[in-house]
Amino acid sequence: MQQPELEMANDKGSWTIVSEQGVVQENGDLIVFSGDVKARNQQQKITLDTQELRFRSDTNIASSPGSVDLEFESGKTRAGALEADLDKGILTLEKGVKSEFDAPAS
């Protein structure tokens, strides 16, 4: 697919994923987004940028084997790999994780 866009929703809000290219594999259970991949969650004010994002629709798990940049309302995180269980709301970051957060003024 060229310039695919996928929107998913759960109780934690909706995610929109866009990329330069996409491939559907394993009878639709795996979608591989590649190129300039951007995922956004407006409700939680989270953005994710990477070069490859794999979404498994059978388990509702998204992963990126390469570097990932995450931006939150109060900071940002960079990691060498990511796995997100969208049903459980668990985010696992690996390989040189670095976070910067804005401390609230007292």
PDB file of C-alpha atoms in Angstrom:
ATOM      1  CA  MET A   1       0.000   0.000   0.000  1.00  0.00           C
ATOM      2  CA  GLN A   2       1.156   3.542  -0.666  1.00  0.00           C
ATOM      3  CA  GLN A   3       0.624   6.101   2.117  1.00  0.00           C
ATOM      4  CA  PRO A   4      -1.707   3.923   4.239  1.00  0.00           C
ATOM      5  CA  GLU A   5      -3.666   5.359   7.154  1.00  0.00           C
ATOM      6  CA  LEU A   6      -5.069   3.189   9.936  1.00  0.00           C
ATOM      7  CA  GLU A   7      -7.242   4.347  12.811  1.00  0.00           C
ATOM      8  CA  MET A   8      -7.737   2.162  15.889  1.00  0.00           C
ATOM      9  CA  ALA A   9      -9.733   2.908  19.017  1.00  0.00           C
ATOM     10  CA  ASN A  10      -9.926   1.457  22.510  1.00  0.00           C
ATOM     11  CA  ASP A  11     -10.844   2.773  25.942  1.00  0.00           C
ATOM     12  CA  LYS A  12      -7.602   4.773  26.058  1.00  0.00           C
ATOM     13  CA  GLY A  13      -8.490   6.789  22.976  1.00  0.00           C
ATOM     14  CA  SER A  14      -7.877   6.393  19.284  1.00  0.00           C
ATOM     15  CA  TRP A  15      -4.590   6.033  17.437  1.00  0.00           C
ATOM     16  CA  THR A  16      -4.012   7.152  13.862  1.00  0.00           C
ATOM     17  CA  ILE A  17      -1.041   5.592  12.056  1.00  0.00           C
ATOM     18  CA  VAL A  18       0.225   6.956   8.738  1.00  0.00           C
ATOM     19  CA  SER A  19       3.320   5.973   6.770  1.00  0.00           C
ATOM     20  CA  GLU A  20       4.915   6.061   3.343  1.00  0.00           C
ATOM     21  CA  GLN A  21       4.276   2.353   2.703  1.00  0.00           C
ATOM     22  CA  GLY A  22       2.422  -0.567   4.223  1.00  0.00           C
ATOM     23  CA  VAL A  23       2.230  -4.321   3.715  1.00  0.00           C
ATOM     24  CA  VAL A  24      -0.501  -6.647   4.985  1.00  0.00           C
ATOM     25  CA  GLN A  25       0.773 -10.143   5.828  1.00  0.00           C
ATOM     26  CA  GLU A  26      -0.337 -13.352   7.562  1.00  0.00           C
ATOM     27  CA  ASN A  27      -3.942 -13.178   6.315  1.00  0.00           C
ATOM     28  CA  GLY A  28      -4.381  -9.667   7.691  1.00  0.00           C
ATOM     29  CA  ASP A  29      -3.024 -10.416  11.184  1.00  0.00           C
ATOM     30  CA  LEU A  30       0.146  -8.355  10.587  1.00  0.00           C
ATOM     31  CA  ILE A  31       0.442  -4.892   9.073  1.00  0.00           C
ATOM     32  CA  VAL A  32       3.951  -3.521   8.575  1.00  0.00           C
ATOM     33  CA  PHE A  33       4.155   0.252   8.199  1.00  0.00           C
ATOM     34  CA  SER A  34       7.447   1.576   6.822  1.00  0.00           C
ATOM     35  CA  GLY A  35       9.086   4.786   5.741  1.00  0.00           C
ATOM     36  CA  ASP A  36       8.231   7.898   7.709  1.00  0.00           C
ATOM     37  CA  VAL A  37       5.832   6.301  10.230  1.00  0.00           C
ATOM     38  CA  LYS A  38       3.784   8.568  12.503  1.00  0.00           C
ATOM     39  CA  ALA A  39       1.313   7.408  15.145  1.00  0.00           C
ATOM     40  CA  ARG A  40      -0.841   9.894  17.052  1.00  0.00           C
ATOM     41  CA  ASN A  41      -3.168   9.655  20.030  1.00  0.00           C
ATOM     42  CA  GLN A  42      -4.979  12.993  20.350  1.00  0.00           C
ATOM     43  CA  GLN A  43      -6.742  12.133  23.625  1.00  0.00           C
ATOM     44  CA  GLN A  44      -3.533  11.234  25.473  1.00  0.00           C
ATOM     45  CA  LYS A  45      -1.471  13.815  23.551  1.00  0.00           C
ATOM     46  CA  ILE A  46       1.142  11.259  22.495  1.00  0.00           C
ATOM     47  CA  THR A  47       3.039  11.195  19.209  1.00  0.00           C
ATOM     48  CA  LEU A  48       5.329   8.424  17.968  1.00  0.00           C
ATOM     49  CA  ASP A  49       7.795   8.662  15.073  1.00  0.00           C
ATOM     50  CA  THR A  50       9.792   5.727  13.682  1.00  0.00           C
ATOM     51  CA  GLN A  51      10.861   4.104  10.407  1.00  0.00           C
ATOM     52  CA  GLU A  52       9.029   0.787  10.910  1.00  0.00           C
ATOM     53  CA  LEU A  53       5.991  -0.109  12.983  1.00  0.00           C
ATOM     54  CA  ARG A  54       4.449  -3.581  13.069  1.00  0.00           C
ATOM     55  CA  PHE A  55       0.836  -3.971  14.188  1.00  0.00           C
ATOM     56  CA  ARG A  56      -0.541  -7.442  15.011  1.00  0.00           C
ATOM     57  CA  SER A  57      -4.326  -7.277  14.833  1.00  0.00           C
ATOM     58  CA  ASP A  58      -4.683 -10.770  16.339  1.00  0.00           C
ATOM     59  CA  THR A  59      -2.965  -9.706  19.607  1.00  0.00           C
ATOM     60  CA  ASN A  60      -3.398  -5.902  19.416  1.00  0.00           C
ATOM     61  CA  ILE A  61       0.358  -5.429  19.882  1.00  0.00           C
ATOM     62  CA  ALA A  62       2.422  -2.803  18.078  1.00  0.00           C
ATOM     63  CA  SER A  63       6.203  -2.984  17.905  1.00  0.00           C
ATOM     64  CA  SER A  64       9.122  -1.187  16.336  1.00  0.00           C
ATOM     65  CA  PRO A  65      12.472  -2.966  15.935  1.00  0.00           C
ATOM     66  CA  GLY A  66      14.314   0.318  15.348  1.00  0.00           C
ATOM     67  CA  SER A  67      14.661   3.712  16.978  1.00  0.00           C
ATOM     68  CA  VAL A  68      11.505   5.428  18.190  1.00  0.00           C
ATOM     69  CA  ASP A  69      10.804   9.008  19.250  1.00  0.00           C
ATOM     70  CA  LEU A  70       7.851   9.555  21.593  1.00  0.00           C
ATOM     71  CA  GLU A  71       6.538  12.963  22.598  1.00  0.00           C
ATOM     72  CA  PHE A  72       4.178  13.496  25.502  1.00  0.00           C
ATOM     73  CA  GLU A  73       2.515  16.611  26.820  1.00  0.00           C
ATOM     74  CA  SER A  74       5.243  16.992  29.449  1.00  0.00           C
ATOM     75  CA  GLY A  75       8.322  15.536  27.761  1.00  0.00           C
ATOM     76  CA  LYS A  76       9.884  13.195  25.247  1.00  0.00           C
ATOM     77  CA  THR A  77      11.526   9.774  25.103  1.00  0.00           C
ATOM     78  CA  ARG A  78      13.861   8.130  22.599  1.00  0.00           C
ATOM     79  CA  ALA A  79      14.428   4.366  22.510  1.00  0.00           C
ATOM     80  CA  GLY A  80      16.080   1.795  20.255  1.00  0.00           C
ATOM     81  CA  ALA A  81      13.005  -0.489  20.203  1.00  0.00           C
ATOM     82  CA  LEU A  82       9.388  -0.491  21.378  1.00  0.00           C
ATOM     83  CA  GLU A  83       6.568  -2.916  22.105  1.00  0.00           C
ATOM     84  CA  ALA A  84       3.086  -1.724  23.074  1.00  0.00           C
ATOM     85  CA  ASP A  85       0.254  -3.942  24.272  1.00  0.00           C
ATOM     86  CA  LEU A  86      -2.691  -1.760  23.317  1.00  0.00           C
ATOM     87  CA  ASP A  87      -5.246  -3.842  25.250  1.00  0.00           C
ATOM     88  CA  LYS A  88      -3.318  -3.732  28.538  1.00  0.00           C
ATOM     89  CA  GLY A  89      -1.877  -0.244  28.080  1.00  0.00           C
ATOM     90  CA  ILE A  90       1.681  -1.518  28.660  1.00  0.00           C
ATOM     91  CA  LEU A  91       4.563   0.146  26.822  1.00  0.00           C
ATOM     92  CA  THR A  92       7.990  -1.556  26.840  1.00  0.00           C
ATOM     93  CA  LEU A  93      11.022   0.439  25.661  1.00  0.00           C
ATOM     94  CA  GLU A  94      14.502  -1.022  25.118  1.00  0.00           C
ATOM     95  CA  LYS A  95      18.011  -0.229  23.849  1.00  0.00           C
ATOM     96  CA  GLY A  96      19.345   3.076  25.108  1.00  0.00           C
ATOM     97  CA  VAL A  97      16.179   4.643  26.480  1.00  0.00           C
ATOM     98  CA  LYS A  98      16.513   8.359  27.199  1.00  0.00           C
ATOM     99  CA  SER A  99      13.716  10.542  28.586  1.00  0.00           C
ATOM    100  CA  GLU A 100      13.413  14.255  29.222  1.00  0.00           C
ATOM    101  CA  PHE A 101      10.472  15.707  31.154  1.00  0.00           C
ATOM    102  CA  ASP A 102       9.437  19.252  31.955  1.00  0.00           C
ATOM    103  CA  ALA A 103       9.174  19.700  35.710  1.00  0.00           C
ATOM    104  CA  PRO A 104       6.130  21.709  36.770  1.00  0.00           C
ATOM    105  CA  ALA A 105       6.865  25.104  38.277  1.00  0.00           C
ATOM    106  CA  SER A 106       6.350  25.159  42.037  1.00  0.00           C
TER     107      SER A 106
END
